[in-house]
XYZ file of C-alpha atoms in Angstrom:
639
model
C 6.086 -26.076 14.638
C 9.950 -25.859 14.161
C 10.800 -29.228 15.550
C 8.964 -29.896 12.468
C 10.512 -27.554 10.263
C 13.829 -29.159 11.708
C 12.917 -32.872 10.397
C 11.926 -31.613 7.312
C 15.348 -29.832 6.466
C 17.260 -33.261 6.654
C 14.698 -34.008 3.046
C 14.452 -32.797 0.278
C 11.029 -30.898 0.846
C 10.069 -29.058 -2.041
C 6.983 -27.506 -0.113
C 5.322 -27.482 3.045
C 2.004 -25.606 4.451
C 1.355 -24.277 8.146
C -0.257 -21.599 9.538
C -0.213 -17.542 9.403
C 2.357 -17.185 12.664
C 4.242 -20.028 11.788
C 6.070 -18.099 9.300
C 8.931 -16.137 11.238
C 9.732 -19.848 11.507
C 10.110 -21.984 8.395
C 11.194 -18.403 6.608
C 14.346 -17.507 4.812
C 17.283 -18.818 6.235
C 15.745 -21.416 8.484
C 17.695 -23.633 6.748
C 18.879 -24.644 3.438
C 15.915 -22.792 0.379
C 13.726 -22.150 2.675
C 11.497 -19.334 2.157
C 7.783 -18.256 3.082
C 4.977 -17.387 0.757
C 1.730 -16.226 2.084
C -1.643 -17.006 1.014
C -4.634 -15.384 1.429
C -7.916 -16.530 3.000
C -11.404 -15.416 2.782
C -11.285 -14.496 7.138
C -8.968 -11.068 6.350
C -5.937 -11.265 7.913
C -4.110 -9.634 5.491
C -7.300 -6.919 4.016
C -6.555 -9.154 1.100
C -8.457 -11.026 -1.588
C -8.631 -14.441 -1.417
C -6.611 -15.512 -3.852
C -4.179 -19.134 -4.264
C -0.203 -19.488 -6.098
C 1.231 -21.163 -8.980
C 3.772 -22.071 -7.845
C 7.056 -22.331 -9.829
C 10.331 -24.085 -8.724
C 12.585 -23.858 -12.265
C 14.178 -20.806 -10.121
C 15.687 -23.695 -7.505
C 18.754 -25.180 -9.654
C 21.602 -27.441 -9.403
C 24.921 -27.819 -10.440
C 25.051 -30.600 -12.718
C 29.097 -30.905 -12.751
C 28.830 -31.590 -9.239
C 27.708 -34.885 -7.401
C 26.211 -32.888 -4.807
C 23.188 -31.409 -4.068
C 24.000 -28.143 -3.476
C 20.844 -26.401 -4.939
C 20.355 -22.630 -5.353
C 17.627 -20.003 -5.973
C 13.686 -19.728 -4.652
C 10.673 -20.847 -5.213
C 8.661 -18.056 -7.555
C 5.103 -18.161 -8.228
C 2.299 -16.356 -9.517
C -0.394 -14.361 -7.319
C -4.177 -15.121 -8.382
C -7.323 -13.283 -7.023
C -10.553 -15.349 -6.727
C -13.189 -13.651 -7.935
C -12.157 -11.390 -10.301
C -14.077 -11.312 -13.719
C -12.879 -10.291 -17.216
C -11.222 -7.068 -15.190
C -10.094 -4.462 -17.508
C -8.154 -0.867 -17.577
C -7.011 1.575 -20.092
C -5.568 3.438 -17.375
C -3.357 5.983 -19.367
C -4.708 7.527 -21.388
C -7.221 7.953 -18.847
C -10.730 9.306 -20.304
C -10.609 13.148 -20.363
C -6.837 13.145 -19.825
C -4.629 16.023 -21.260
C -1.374 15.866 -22.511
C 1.397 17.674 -24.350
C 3.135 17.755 -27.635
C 6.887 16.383 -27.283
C 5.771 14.477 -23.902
C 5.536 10.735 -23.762
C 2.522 9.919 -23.272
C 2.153 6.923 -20.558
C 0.634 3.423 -22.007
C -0.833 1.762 -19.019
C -2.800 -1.443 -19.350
C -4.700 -3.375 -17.369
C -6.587 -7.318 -17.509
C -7.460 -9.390 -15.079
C -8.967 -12.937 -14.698
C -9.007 -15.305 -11.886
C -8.786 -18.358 -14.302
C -7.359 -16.757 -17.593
C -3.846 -15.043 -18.478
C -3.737 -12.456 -20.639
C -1.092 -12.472 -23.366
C -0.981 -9.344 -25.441
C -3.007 -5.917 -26.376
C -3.975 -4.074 -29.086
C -3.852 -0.436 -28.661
C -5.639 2.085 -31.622
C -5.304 5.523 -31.563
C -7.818 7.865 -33.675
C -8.027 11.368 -34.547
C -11.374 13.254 -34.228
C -12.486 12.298 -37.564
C -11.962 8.471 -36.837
C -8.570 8.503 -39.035
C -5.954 5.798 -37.244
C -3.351 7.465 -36.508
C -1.567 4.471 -34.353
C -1.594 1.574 -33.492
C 0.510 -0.988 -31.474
C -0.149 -4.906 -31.550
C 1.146 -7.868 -29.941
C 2.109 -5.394 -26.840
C 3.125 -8.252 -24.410
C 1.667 -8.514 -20.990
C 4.368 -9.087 -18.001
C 7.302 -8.693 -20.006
C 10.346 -6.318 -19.647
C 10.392 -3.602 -17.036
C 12.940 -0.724 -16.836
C 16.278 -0.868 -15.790
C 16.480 -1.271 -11.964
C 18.318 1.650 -10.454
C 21.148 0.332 -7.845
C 20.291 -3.273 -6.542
C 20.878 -3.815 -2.894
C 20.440 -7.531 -2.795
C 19.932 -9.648 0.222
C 22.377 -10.406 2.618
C 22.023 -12.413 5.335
C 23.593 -11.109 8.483
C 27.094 -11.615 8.510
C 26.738 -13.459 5.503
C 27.166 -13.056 1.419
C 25.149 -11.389 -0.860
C 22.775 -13.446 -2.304
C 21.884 -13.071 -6.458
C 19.303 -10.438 -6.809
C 16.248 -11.419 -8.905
C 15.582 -10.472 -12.518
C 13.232 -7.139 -12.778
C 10.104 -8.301 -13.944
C 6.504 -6.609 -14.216
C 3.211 -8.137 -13.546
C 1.358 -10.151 -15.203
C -1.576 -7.947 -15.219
C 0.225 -5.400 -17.158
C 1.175 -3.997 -20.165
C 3.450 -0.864 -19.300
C 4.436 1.567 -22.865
C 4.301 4.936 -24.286
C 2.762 6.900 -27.238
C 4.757 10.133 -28.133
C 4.717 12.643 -31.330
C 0.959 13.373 -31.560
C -0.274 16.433 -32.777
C -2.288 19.085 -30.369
C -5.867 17.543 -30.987
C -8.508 15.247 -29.753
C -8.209 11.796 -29.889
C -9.799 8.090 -29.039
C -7.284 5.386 -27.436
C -9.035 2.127 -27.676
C -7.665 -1.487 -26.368
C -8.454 -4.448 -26.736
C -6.579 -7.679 -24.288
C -6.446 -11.107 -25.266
C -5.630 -14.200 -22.842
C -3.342 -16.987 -24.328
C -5.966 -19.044 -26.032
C -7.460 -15.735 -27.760
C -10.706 -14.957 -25.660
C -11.020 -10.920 -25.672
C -11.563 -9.035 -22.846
C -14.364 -5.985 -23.324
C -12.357 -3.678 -25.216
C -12.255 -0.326 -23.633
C -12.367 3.256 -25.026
C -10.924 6.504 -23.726
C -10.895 10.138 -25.467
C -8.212 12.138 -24.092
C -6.386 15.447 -25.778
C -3.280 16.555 -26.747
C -2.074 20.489 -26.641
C 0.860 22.414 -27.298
C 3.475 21.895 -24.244
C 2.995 25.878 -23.551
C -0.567 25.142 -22.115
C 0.366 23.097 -18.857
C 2.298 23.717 -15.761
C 5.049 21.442 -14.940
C 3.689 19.586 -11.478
C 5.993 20.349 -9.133
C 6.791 18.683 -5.985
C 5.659 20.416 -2.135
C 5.255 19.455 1.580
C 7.398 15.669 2.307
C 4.852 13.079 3.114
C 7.334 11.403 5.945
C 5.128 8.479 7.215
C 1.537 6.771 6.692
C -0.671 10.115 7.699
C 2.204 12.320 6.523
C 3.467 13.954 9.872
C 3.567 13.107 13.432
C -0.306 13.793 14.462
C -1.460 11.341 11.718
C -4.121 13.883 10.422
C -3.319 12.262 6.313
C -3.872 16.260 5.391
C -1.851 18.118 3.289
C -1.506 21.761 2.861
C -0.859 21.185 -0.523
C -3.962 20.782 -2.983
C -3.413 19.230 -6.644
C -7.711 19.520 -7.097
C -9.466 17.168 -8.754
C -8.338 17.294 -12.587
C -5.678 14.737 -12.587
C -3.529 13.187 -15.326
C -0.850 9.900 -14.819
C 2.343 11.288 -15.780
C 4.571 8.100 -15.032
C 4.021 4.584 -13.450
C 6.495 1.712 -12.471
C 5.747 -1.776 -11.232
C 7.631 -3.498 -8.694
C 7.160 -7.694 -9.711
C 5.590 -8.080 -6.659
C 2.440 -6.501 -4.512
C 1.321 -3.618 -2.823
C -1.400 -4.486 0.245
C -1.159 -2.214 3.027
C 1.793 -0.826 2.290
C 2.454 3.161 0.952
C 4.750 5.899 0.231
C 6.569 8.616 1.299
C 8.153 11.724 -0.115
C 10.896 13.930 0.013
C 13.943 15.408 -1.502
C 12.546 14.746 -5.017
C 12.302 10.769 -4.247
C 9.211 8.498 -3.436
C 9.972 5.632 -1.451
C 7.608 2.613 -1.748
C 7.330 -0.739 0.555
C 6.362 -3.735 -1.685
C 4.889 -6.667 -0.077
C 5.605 -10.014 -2.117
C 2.902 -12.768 -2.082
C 4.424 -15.011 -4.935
C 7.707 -14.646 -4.174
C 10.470 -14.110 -1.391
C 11.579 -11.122 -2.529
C 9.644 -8.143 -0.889
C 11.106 -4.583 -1.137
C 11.712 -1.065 -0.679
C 12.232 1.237 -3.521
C 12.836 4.624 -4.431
C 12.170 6.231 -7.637
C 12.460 9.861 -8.861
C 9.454 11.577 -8.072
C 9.252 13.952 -11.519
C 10.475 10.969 -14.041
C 9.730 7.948 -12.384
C 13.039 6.914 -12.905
C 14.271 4.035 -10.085
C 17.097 5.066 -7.905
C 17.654 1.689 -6.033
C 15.655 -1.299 -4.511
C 16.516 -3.042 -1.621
C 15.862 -6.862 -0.929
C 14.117 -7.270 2.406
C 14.095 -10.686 4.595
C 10.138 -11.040 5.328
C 6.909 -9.810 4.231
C 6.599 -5.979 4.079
C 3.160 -5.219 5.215
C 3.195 -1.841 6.140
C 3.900 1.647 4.684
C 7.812 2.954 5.346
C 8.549 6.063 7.741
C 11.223 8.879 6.580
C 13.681 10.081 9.126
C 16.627 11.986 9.166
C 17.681 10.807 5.970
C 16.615 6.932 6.790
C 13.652 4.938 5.705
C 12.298 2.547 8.341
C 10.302 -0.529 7.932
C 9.461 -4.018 10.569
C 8.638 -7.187 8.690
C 6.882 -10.117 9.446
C 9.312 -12.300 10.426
C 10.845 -10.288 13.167
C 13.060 -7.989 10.947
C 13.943 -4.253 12.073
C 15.331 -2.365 8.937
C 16.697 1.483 8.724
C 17.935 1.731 5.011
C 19.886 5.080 3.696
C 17.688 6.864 1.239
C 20.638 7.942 -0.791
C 21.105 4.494 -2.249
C 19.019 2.298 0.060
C 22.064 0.345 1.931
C 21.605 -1.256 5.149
C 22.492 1.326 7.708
C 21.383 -1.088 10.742
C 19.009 -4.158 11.119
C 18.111 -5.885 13.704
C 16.057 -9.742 14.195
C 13.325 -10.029 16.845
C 14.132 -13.346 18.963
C 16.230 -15.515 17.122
C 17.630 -18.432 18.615
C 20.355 -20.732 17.249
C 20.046 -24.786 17.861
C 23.248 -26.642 16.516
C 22.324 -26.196 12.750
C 19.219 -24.795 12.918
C 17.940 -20.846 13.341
C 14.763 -20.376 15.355
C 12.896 -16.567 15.482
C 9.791 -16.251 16.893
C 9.806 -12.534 16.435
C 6.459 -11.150 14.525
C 6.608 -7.527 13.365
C 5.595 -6.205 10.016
C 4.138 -3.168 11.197
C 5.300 0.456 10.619
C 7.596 2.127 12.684
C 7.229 5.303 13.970
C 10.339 7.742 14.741
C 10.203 10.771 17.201
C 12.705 13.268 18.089
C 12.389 13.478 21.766
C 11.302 16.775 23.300
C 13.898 18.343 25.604
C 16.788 15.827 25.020
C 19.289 14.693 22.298
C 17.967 11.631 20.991
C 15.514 9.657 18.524
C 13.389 6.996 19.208
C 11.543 4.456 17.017
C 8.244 2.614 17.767
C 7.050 -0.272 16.390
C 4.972 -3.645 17.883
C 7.000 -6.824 17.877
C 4.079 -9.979 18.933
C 2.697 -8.884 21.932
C 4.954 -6.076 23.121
C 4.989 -2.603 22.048
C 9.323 -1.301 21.696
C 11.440 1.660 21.892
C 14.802 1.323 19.308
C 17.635 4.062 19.242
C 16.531 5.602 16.128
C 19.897 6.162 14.995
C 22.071 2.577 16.147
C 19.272 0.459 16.500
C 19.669 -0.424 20.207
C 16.880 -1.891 22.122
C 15.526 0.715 24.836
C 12.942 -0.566 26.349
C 9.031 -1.723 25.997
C 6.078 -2.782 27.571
C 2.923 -5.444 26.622
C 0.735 -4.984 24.476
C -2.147 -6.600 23.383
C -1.689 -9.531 20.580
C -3.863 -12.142 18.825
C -3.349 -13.971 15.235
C -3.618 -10.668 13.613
C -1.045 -8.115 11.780
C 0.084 -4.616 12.959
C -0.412 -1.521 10.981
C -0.505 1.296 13.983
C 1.493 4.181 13.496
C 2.059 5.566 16.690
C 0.875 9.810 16.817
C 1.637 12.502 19.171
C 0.713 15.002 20.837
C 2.081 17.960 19.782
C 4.794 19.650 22.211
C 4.856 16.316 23.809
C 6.829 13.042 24.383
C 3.286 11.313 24.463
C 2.813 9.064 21.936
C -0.903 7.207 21.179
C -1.358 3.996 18.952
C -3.425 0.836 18.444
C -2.060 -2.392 19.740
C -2.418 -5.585 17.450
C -5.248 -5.507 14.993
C -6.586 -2.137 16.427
C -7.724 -4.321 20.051
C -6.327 -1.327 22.166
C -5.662 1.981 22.161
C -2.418 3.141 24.331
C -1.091 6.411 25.574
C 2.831 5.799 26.118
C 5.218 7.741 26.979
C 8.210 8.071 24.577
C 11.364 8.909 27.119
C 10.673 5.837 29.134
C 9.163 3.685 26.747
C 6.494 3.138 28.584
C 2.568 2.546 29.234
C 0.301 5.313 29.850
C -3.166 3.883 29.355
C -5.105 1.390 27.702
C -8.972 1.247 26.281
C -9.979 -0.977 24.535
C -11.291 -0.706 20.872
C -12.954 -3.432 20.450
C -11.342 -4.194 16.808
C -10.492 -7.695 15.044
C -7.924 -9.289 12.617
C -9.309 -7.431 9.811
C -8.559 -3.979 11.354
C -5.660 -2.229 9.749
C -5.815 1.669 11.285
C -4.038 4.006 12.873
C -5.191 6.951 15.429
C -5.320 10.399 14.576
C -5.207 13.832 16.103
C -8.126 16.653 16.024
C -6.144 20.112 15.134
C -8.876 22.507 16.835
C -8.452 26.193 16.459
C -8.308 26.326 20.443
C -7.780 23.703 23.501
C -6.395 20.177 23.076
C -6.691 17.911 20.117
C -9.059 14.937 20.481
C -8.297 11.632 19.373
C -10.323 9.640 16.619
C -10.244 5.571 15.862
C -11.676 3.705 13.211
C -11.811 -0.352 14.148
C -14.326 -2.922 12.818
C -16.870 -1.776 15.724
C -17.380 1.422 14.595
C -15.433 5.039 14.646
C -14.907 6.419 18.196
C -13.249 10.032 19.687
C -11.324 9.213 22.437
C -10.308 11.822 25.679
C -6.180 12.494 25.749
C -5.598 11.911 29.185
C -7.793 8.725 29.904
C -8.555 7.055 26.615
C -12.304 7.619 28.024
C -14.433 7.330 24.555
C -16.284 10.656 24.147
C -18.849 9.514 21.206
C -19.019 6.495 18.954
C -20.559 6.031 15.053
C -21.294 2.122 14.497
C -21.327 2.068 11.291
C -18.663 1.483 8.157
C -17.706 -1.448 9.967
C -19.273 -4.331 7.414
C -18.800 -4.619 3.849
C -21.438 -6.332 1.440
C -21.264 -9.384 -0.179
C -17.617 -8.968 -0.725
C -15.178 -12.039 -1.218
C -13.092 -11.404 2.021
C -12.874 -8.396 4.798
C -11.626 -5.710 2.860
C -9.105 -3.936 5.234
C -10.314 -0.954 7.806
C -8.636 2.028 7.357
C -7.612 5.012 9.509
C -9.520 8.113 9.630
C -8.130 11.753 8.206
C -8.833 15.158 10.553
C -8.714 18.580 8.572
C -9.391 20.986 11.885
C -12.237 19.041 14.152
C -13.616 17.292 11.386
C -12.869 13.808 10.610
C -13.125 11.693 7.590
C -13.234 7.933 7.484
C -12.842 6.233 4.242
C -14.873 2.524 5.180
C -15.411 -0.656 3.896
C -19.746 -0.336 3.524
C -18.785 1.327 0.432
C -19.288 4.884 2.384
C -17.074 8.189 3.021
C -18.170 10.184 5.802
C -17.337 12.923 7.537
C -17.493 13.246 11.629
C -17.259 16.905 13.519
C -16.066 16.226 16.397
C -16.791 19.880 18.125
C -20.727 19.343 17.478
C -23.410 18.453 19.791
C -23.650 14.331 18.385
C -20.103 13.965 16.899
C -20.958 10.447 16.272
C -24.000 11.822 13.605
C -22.229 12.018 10.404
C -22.122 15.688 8.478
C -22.703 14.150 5.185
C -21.817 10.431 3.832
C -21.195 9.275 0.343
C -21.269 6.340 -1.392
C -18.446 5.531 -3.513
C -20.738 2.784 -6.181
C -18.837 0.603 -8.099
C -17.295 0.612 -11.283
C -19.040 -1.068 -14.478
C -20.025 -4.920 -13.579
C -18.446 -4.966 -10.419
C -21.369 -4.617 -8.205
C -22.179 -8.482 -6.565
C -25.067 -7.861 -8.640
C -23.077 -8.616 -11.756
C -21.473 -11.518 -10.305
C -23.904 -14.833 -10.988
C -22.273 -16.581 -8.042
C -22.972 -13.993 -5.803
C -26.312 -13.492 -6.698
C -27.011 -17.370 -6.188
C -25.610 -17.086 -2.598
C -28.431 -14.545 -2.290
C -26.335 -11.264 -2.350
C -27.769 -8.071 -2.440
C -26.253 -4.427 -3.618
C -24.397 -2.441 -1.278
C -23.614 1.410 -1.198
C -20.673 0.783 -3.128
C -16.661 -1.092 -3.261
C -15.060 -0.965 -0.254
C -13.708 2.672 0.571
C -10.279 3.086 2.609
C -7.483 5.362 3.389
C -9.287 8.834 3.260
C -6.624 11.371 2.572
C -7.963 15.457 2.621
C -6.434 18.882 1.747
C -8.543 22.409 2.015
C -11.274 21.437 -0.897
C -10.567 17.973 -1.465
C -10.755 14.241 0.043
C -9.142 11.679 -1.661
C -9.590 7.966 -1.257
C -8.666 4.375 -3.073
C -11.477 1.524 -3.764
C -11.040 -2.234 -3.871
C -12.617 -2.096 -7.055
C -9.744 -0.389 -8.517
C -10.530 3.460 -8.369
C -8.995 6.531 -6.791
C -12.043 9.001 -5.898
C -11.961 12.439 -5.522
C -14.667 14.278 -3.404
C -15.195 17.896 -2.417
C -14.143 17.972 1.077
C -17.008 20.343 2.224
C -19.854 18.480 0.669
C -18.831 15.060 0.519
C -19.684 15.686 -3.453
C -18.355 13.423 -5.880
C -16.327 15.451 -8.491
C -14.377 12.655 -10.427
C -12.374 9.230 -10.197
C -9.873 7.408 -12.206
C -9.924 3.985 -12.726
C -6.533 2.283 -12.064
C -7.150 -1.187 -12.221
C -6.104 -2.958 -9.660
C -7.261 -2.219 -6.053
C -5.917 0.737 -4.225
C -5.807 -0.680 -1.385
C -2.421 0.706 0.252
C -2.095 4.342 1.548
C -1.924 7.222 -1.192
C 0.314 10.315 -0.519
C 0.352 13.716 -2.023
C 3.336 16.244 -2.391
C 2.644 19.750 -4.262
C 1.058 18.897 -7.785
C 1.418 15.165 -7.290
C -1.149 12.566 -5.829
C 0.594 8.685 -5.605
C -1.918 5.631 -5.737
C -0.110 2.022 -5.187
C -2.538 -0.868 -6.627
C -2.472 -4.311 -5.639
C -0.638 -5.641 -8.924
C 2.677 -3.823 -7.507
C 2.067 -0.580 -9.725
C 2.794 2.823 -8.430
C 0.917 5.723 -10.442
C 2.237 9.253 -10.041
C -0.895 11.561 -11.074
C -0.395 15.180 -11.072
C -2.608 17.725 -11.333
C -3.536 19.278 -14.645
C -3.055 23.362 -14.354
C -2.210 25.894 -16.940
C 1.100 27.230 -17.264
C 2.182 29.711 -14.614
C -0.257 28.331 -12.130
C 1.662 26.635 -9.196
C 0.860 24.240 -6.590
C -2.004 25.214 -4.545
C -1.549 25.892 -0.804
């Protein structure tokens, strides 16, 4: 492939196509404009929705005082879904939401077309005798967004600065407030027009205002430091914000969130945001009680994965080969490195394929740090702290992404995590950087999980996998699988895979969050772990079964349990998990009981967190939502 990336840098190429690992090597900096935009596919390489670009090149300018052509800027575009129909959200405020007097209350709208653009909203607000009491028109989709906090734009290494981007919002979105309402009961209702006029089915919520008195102010608890919060990747909190929640702020990054997440600490949330109309994908932090942005960082290379906290760093591998540890403080560069890059007279060749998480462990019994993280088909050992290369060992690779944390056992410098797109499962150990054991998992491009760790009141934790053959437990010391559960492996009549997920462990019971539409729960102590203790089927929201699509009913689909279910998150009482259909569920962790679920419009299809009061859903049109739960004053976060 590069020799022909190298013939087509002496033209003027405006665009070019090739495939999925081809990227690392016609990306940004290969030579002059050259950047990489993704697209997705119907086979699930990404855990994406099909979807195709419009692509726009105004960005790419010259100087017209000059006789050369020394063009600047990117190619920009705009991200599409297939197969989304007259999609529509009042997301804030939600039905049955409560808010106060003197707060601003969030605006959050939602449309969504795979063929039409919507331009503007209408949003009414009535009392409870039908009285308007406001009302905001022409409320522009895709325009503005708030003031960026500090802007850390790219640099290449050893290079300049390059201009940073405009903020900008997505398309999909109209992003407002409503404040000065009286304590009362009210009906929000919106209605979303595309550029030629059409309406989208206008939506009505009733939510209620009370005096400021009546709620608690959410406050913040445990840090969520990595994708399955701490090092056993259980995705279990000690904190519990219930199931009564309310949006209390959102931000939108321009781009995407697939696969990504966020993490949580010292009153920030840091978010990865994968572009895929765009070069520009990010990490960002924002205040975690306002939703105020603190800084964004310009990253070289898709960011496919959810960040990892450390010792006051953020860590993150991209897809082209790119190592990044970025100061939380104000997201600077504190060290990068590039995975096998080569120079060739005037051209730059990397073959290096990351984009996975990386995992950081304080070494037991010795003074240093180590980060993990999968570059092609080896699994490597960085200094945590400098970046140095310490060593690594093969691992198994195909055409697929990485999304493994690595977990450990507590006590231990053994480390556990899938290799490539959840083929293998190793044991390493985390001193030497080295290979333990293997077993295979049987996965596929379209698996997306992580391990996790049993926490059994007495003896050694087990270990649990979710791939697209099924959920397995594994034994610590050989891999040996103990039981296996086929199912949750296929998902009906959908337009693409829809990513597999890892499981979440509260004690010996684990919960898998899968892609048949179903949640269940696994004990792994009992007689037939592999029997489920209860499952529940997620449904789908309003005309979004394949039943309501025409298409897919003439292909001869049928009705499945429900939307694609993923990343299971659990406290004491509750489980929490995202839908492709847009929704964030909440179930009774005991039962498997459906208690309540908010519809956020776009699909939640990256990892949620949780941190005291506050639950954190990223959807797939780049929006962040920061719900917290609603609790009357003097009542404090649950533990």
């Amino acid at each position: 492939m590069q020799p022909t990336i190298d013939e087509l840098a002496k033209y003027d190429v405006r665009m070019a196509a090739a495939g999925h690992n081809q990227q690392a090597e016609y990306r940004r900096g290969a030579f002059n404009r050259s950047v990489e935009i993704n697209n997705q596919g119907t086979y699930g390489i990404d855990g994406a929705h099909p979807d195709y670009k419009i692509l726009d090149f105004k960005p790419i300018t010259d100087d017209p005082r000059t006789p050369r052509n020394e063009d600047v800027g990117y190619v920009m575009g705009t991200h599409r879904q297939f197969d989304i129909n007259d999609d529509a959200a009042l997301v804030s405020p939600g039905q049955g939401s409560v808010h106060t007097v003197g707060g601003k209350i969030p605006v959050e709208l939602y449309a969504e077309d795979n063929g039409r653009t919507p331009a503007a909203a209408t949003l009414t607000i009535r009392d409870d005798r039908g009285k308007t009491v406001r009302q905001q028109t022409g409320l522009k989709f895709g325009l503005g967004n708030k003031r960026p906090g500090i802007q850390n734009c790219y640099t290449p290494p050893g290079g300049k600065p390059e201009p940073c981007p405009g903020a900008r919002i997505s398309w999909t979105r109209v992003s407002d407030h409503v404040d000065d309402l009286r304590p009362g009961t009210y009906t929000a209702e919106m209605t979303a027009v595309d550029t030629k006029g059409q309406a989208w089915p206008t939506i009505k919520n009733t939510f209620t205002v009370v005096p400021e008195d009546e709620l608690a102010k959410p406050k913040s608890g445990q840090d969520w430091t990595r994708q399955g919060r701490d090092e056993e990747g259980r995705s279990a909190s000690a904190d519990d914000p219930g199931a009564e929640l309310d949006l209390r702020w959102a931000a939108n990054t321009g781009e995407q969130f697939n696969l990504d997440g966020s993490v949580i600490a010292d009153g920030r949330v840091i978010v990865s945001s994968r572009a895929f109309d765009s070069p520009y994908s990010m990490m960002l932090a924002y205040d975690l009680a306002s939703g105020r942005e603190i800084w964004r960082t310009y990253l070289d290379g898709d960011a496919e994965s959810a960040p990892t906290l450390h010792d006051g760093k953020v860590y993150l591998t991209t897809a082209v080969g790119r190592i990044y540890a970025l100061d939380t403080k104000d997201g600077h560069v504190v060290w990068q490195t590039i995975e096998k890059e080569e120079r060739h007279g005037d051209t730059v060749r990397r073959y290096g394929r990351a984009g996975g998480p990386v995992s950081v462990f304080d070494l037991q019994g010795e003074n240093r740090t180590v980060a993990v993280y999968q570059n092609w088909n080896k699994i490597q050992c960085r200094d945590a702290r400098s970046g140095d290369l310490l060593g690594g060992f093969n691992g198994a690779t195909s055409w697929g992404q990485f999304h493994s944390t690595a977990v450990r056992q507590p006590g231990s410098n053994t480390a556990y995590l899938h290799t490539d797109s959840s083929s293998t499962l190793v044991a390493m150990d985390l001193a030497s950087c080295s290979q333990l054991w293997v077993q295979n998992t049987q996965g596929g491009i379209d698996s997306h999980s992580s391990p996790a760790l049993t926490d059994p009141a007495a003896g050694d934790p087990k270990l649990v996998t979710m791939t697209a053959s099924g959920a397995r437990g594994h034994d610590l010391k050989t891999g040996a699988v103990l039981w296996q559960s086929p199912v949750g492996g296929a998902s009906t009549c959908e337009p693409g895979p829809a990513p597999l997920t890892s499981p979440a462990v509260w004690g010996d019971i684990a919960y898998i969050a899968s892609r048949d539409g179903v949640i269940r729960a696994y004990d792994t102590s009992a007689a037939e772990p592999g029997k489920p203790l209860w499952e529940t089927p997620v449904g789908y929201l309003p005309g979004e079964s394949p039943l309501d699509d025409k298409w897919r009913v003439a292909k001869g689909c049928t009705e499945g349990p429900g939307s694609p279910a993923m990343h299971a998150v659990v406290t004491e009482d509750r489980l929490y998990a995202g839908t492709w259909d847009g929704r964030l569920v909440v179930l009774d962790r005991t039962t498997g009981k459906r208690l309540t679920e908010y519809n956020l419009g776009g699909g939640v299809a990256s990892a949620l967190s949780i941190s005291g009061d506050w639950v954190f859903a990223l959807t797939d049109d780049g929006t962040i939502h920061a719900l917290a739960a609603r609790r009357p004053a003097g009542d404090g976060p649950r533990r």
